[in-house]
Backbone as JSON Lines, residues from 0, in Angstrom:
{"i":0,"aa":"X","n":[-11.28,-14.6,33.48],"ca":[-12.28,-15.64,33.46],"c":[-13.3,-15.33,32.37]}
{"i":1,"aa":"X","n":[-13.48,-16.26,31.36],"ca":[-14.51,-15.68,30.48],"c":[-15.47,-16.61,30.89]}
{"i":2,"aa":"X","n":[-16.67,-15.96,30.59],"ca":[-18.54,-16.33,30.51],"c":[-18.91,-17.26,29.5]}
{"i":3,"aa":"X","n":[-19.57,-17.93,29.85],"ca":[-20.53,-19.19,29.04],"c":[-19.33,-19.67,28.14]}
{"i":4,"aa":"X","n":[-19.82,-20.13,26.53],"ca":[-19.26,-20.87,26.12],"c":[-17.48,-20.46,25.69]}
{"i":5,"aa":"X","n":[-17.35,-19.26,25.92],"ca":[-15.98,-18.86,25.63],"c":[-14.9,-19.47,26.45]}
{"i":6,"aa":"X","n":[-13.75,-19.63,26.0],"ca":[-12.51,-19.96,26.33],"c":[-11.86,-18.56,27.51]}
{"i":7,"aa":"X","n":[-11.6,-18.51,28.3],"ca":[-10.13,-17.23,28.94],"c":[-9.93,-17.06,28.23]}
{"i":8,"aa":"X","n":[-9.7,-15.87,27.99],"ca":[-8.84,-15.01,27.13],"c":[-9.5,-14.85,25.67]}
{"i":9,"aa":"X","n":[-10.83,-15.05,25.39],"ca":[-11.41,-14.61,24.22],"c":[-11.67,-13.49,23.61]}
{"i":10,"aa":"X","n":[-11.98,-13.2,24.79],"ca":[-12.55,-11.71,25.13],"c":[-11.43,-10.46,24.91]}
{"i":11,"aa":"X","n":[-10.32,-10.93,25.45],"ca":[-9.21,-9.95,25.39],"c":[-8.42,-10.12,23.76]}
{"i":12,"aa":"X","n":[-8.77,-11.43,23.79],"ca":[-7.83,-11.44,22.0],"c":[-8.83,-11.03,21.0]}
{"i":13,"aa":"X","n":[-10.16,-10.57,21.57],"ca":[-10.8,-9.75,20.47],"c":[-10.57,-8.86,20.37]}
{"i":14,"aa":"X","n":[-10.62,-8.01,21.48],"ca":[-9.96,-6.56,21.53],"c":[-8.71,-6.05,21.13]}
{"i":15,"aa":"X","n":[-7.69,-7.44,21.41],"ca":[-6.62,-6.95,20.33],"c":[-6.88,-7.52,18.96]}
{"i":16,"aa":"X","n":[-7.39,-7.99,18.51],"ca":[-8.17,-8.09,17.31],"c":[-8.61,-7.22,16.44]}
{"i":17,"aa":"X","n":[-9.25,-5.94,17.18],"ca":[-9.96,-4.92,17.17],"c":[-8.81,-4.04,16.8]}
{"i":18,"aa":"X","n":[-7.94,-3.86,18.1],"ca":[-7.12,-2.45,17.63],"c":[-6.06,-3.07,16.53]}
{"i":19,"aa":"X","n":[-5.73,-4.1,16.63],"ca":[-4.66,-4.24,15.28],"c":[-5.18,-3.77,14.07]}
{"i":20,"aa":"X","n":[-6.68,-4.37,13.59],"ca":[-7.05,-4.36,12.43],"c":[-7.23,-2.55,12.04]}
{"i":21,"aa":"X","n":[-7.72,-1.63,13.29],"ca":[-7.85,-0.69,13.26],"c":[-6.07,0.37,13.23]}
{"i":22,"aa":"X","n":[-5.22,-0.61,13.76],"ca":[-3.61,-0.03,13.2],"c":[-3.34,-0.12,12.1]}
{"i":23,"aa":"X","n":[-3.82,-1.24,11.54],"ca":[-3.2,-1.49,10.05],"c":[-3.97,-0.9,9.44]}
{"i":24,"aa":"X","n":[-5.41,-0.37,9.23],"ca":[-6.28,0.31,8.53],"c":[-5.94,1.99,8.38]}
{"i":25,"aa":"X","n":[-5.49,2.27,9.28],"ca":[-4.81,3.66,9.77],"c":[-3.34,3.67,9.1]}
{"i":26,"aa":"X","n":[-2.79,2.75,9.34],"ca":[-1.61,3.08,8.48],"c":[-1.4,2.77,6.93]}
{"i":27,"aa":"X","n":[-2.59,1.96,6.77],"ca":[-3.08,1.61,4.96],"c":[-3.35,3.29,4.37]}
{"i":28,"aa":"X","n":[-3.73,4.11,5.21],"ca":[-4.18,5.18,4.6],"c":[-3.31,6.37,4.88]}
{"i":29,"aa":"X","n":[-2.14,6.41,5.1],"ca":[-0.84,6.71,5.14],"c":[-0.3,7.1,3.81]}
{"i":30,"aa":"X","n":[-0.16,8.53,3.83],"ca":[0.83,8.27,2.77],"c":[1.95,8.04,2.16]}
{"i":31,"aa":"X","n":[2.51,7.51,1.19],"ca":[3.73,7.2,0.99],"c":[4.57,7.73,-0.4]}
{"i":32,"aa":"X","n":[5.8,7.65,-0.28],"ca":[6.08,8.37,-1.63],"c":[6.73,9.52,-1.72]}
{"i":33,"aa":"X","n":[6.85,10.19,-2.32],"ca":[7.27,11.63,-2.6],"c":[6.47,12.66,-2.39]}
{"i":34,"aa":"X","n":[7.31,13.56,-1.34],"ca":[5.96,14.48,-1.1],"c":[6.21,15.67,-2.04]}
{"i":35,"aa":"X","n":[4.43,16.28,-1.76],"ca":[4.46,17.45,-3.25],"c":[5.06,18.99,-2.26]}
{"i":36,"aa":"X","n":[5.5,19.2,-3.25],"ca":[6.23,20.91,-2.72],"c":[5.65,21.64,-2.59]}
{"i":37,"aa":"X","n":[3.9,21.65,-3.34],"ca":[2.73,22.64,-2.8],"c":[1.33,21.59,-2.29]}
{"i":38,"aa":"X","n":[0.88,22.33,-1.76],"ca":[-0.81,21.63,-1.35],"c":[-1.4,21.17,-2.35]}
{"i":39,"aa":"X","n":[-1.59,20.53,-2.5],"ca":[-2.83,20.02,-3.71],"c":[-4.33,20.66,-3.46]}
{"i":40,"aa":"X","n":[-4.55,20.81,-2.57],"ca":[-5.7,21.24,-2.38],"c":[-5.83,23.01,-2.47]}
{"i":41,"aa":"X","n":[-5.1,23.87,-1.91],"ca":[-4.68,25.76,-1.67],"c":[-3.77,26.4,-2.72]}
{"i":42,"aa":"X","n":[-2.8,25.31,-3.25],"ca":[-1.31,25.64,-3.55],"c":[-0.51,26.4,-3.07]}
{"i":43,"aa":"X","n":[-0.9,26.57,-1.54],"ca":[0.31,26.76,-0.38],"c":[1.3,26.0,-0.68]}
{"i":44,"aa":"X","n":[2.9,26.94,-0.11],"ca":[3.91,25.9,-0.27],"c":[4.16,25.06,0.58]}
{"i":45,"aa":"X","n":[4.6,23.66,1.04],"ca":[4.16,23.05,1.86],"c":[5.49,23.12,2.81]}
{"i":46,"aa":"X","n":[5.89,23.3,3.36],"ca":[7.32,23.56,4.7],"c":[8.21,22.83,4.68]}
{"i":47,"aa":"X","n":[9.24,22.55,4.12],"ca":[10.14,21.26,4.01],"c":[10.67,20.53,5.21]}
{"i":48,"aa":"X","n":[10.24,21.21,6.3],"ca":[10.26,20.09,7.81],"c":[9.07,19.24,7.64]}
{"i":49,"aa":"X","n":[7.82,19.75,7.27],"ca":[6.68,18.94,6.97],"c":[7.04,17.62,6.23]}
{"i":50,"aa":"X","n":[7.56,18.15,5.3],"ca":[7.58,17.25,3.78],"c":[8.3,16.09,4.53]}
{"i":51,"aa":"X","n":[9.55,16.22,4.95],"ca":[10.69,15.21,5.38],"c":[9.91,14.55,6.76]}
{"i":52,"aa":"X","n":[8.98,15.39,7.52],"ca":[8.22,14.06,8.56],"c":[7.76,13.39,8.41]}
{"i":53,"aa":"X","n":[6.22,14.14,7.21],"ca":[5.41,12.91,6.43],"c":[6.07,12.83,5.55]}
{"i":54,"aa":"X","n":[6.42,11.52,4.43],"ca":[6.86,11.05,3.47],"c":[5.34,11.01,3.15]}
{"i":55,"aa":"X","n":[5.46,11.28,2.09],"ca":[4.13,11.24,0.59],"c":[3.36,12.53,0.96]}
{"i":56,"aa":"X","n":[3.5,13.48,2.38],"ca":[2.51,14.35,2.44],"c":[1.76,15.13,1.11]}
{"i":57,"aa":"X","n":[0.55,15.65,0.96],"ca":[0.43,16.11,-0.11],"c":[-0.53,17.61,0.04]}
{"i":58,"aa":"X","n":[-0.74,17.62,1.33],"ca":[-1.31,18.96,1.98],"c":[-0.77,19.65,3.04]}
{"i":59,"aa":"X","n":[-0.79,20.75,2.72],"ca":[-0.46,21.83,4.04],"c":[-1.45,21.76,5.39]}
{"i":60,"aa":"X","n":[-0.78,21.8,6.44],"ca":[-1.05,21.76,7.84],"c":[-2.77,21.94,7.79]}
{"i":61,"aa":"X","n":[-2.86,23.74,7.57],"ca":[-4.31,24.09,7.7],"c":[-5.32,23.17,6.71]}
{"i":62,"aa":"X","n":[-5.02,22.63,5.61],"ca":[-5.96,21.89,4.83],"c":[-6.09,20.46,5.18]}
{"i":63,"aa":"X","n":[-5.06,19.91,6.13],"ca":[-5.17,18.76,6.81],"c":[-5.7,18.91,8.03]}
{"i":64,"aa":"X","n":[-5.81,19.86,8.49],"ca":[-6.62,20.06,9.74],"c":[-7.58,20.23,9.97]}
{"i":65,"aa":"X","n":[-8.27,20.96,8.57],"ca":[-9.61,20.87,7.93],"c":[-9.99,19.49,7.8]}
{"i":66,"aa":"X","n":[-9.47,18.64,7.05],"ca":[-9.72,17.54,6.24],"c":[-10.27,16.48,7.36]}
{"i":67,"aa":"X","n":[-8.99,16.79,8.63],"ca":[-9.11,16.2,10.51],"c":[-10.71,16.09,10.84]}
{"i":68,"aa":"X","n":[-11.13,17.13,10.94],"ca":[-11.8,18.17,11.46],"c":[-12.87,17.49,11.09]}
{"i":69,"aa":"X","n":[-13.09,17.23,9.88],"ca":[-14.52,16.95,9.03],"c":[-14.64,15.44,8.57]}
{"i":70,"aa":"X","n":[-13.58,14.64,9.05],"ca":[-13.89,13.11,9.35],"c":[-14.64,12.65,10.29]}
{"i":71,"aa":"X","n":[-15.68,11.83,9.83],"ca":[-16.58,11.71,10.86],"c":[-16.11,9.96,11.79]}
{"i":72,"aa":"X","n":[-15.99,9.75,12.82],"ca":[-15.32,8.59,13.49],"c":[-16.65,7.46,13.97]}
{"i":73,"aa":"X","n":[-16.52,6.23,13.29],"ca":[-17.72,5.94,13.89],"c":[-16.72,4.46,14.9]}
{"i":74,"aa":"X","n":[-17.1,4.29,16.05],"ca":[-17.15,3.41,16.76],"c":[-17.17,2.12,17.21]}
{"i":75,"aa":"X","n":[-16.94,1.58,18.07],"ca":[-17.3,-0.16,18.09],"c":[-17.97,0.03,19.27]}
{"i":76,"aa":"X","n":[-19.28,-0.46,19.94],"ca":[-20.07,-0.34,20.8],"c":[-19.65,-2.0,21.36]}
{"i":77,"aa":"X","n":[-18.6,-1.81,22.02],"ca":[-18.12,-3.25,22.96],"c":[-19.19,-3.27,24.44]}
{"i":78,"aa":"X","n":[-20.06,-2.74,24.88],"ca":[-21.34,-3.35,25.9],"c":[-21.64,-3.48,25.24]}
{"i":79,"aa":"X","n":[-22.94,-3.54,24.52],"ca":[-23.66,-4.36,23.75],"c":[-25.14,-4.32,24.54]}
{"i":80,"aa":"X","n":[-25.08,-3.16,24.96],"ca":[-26.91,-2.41,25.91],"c":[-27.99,-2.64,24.75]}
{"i":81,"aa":"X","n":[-28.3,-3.09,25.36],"ca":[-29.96,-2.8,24.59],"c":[-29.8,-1.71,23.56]}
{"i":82,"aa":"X","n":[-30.28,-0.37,24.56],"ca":[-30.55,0.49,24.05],"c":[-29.74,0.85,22.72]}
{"i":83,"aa":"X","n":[-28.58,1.2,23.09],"ca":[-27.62,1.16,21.52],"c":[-27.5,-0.45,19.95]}
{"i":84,"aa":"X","n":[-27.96,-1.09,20.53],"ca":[-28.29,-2.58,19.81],"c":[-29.52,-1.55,18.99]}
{"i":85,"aa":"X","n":[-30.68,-1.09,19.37],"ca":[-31.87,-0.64,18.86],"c":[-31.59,0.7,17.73]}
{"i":86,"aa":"X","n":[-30.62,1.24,17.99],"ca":[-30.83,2.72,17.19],"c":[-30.37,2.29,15.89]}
């Protein structure tokens, strides 16, 4: 049942709205291609089980786990509280 002027089901086809755009954005940044035989970043050699899972990989495990590590994730605030509206 949706609230005030919305239609049923507004509410829910935003949210898949939400995660699609956020699938395809995630897999836009995917790499593709030929992967490199050392890290680009260490010049570790990179593991040829690696290479053949990711296609285009271009870093070794530990420098992608770093790279993980130090992405900062920002959010969609779906309540819509006050308090977070203000900061």
């Amino acid at each position: 049942m949706a609230g005030g002027w919305t239609r049923d089901g507004a509410i829910q086809d935003q949210i898949d709205d939400t995660v699609a755009d956020a699938l395809e954005q995630a897999r836009s940044a995917m790499p593709t291609g030929d992967s490199e035989p050392f890290c680009v970043e260490c010049g570790e050699a990179i593991p040829e089980a690696r290479r053949l899972a990711v296609p285009g990989v271009r870093t070794c495990i530990a420098c992608q786990s770093q790279r993980d590590g130090q992405r900062a994730v920002a959010g969609f605030n779906r309540r819509g509280s006050k308090d977070s509206q203000l900061r």
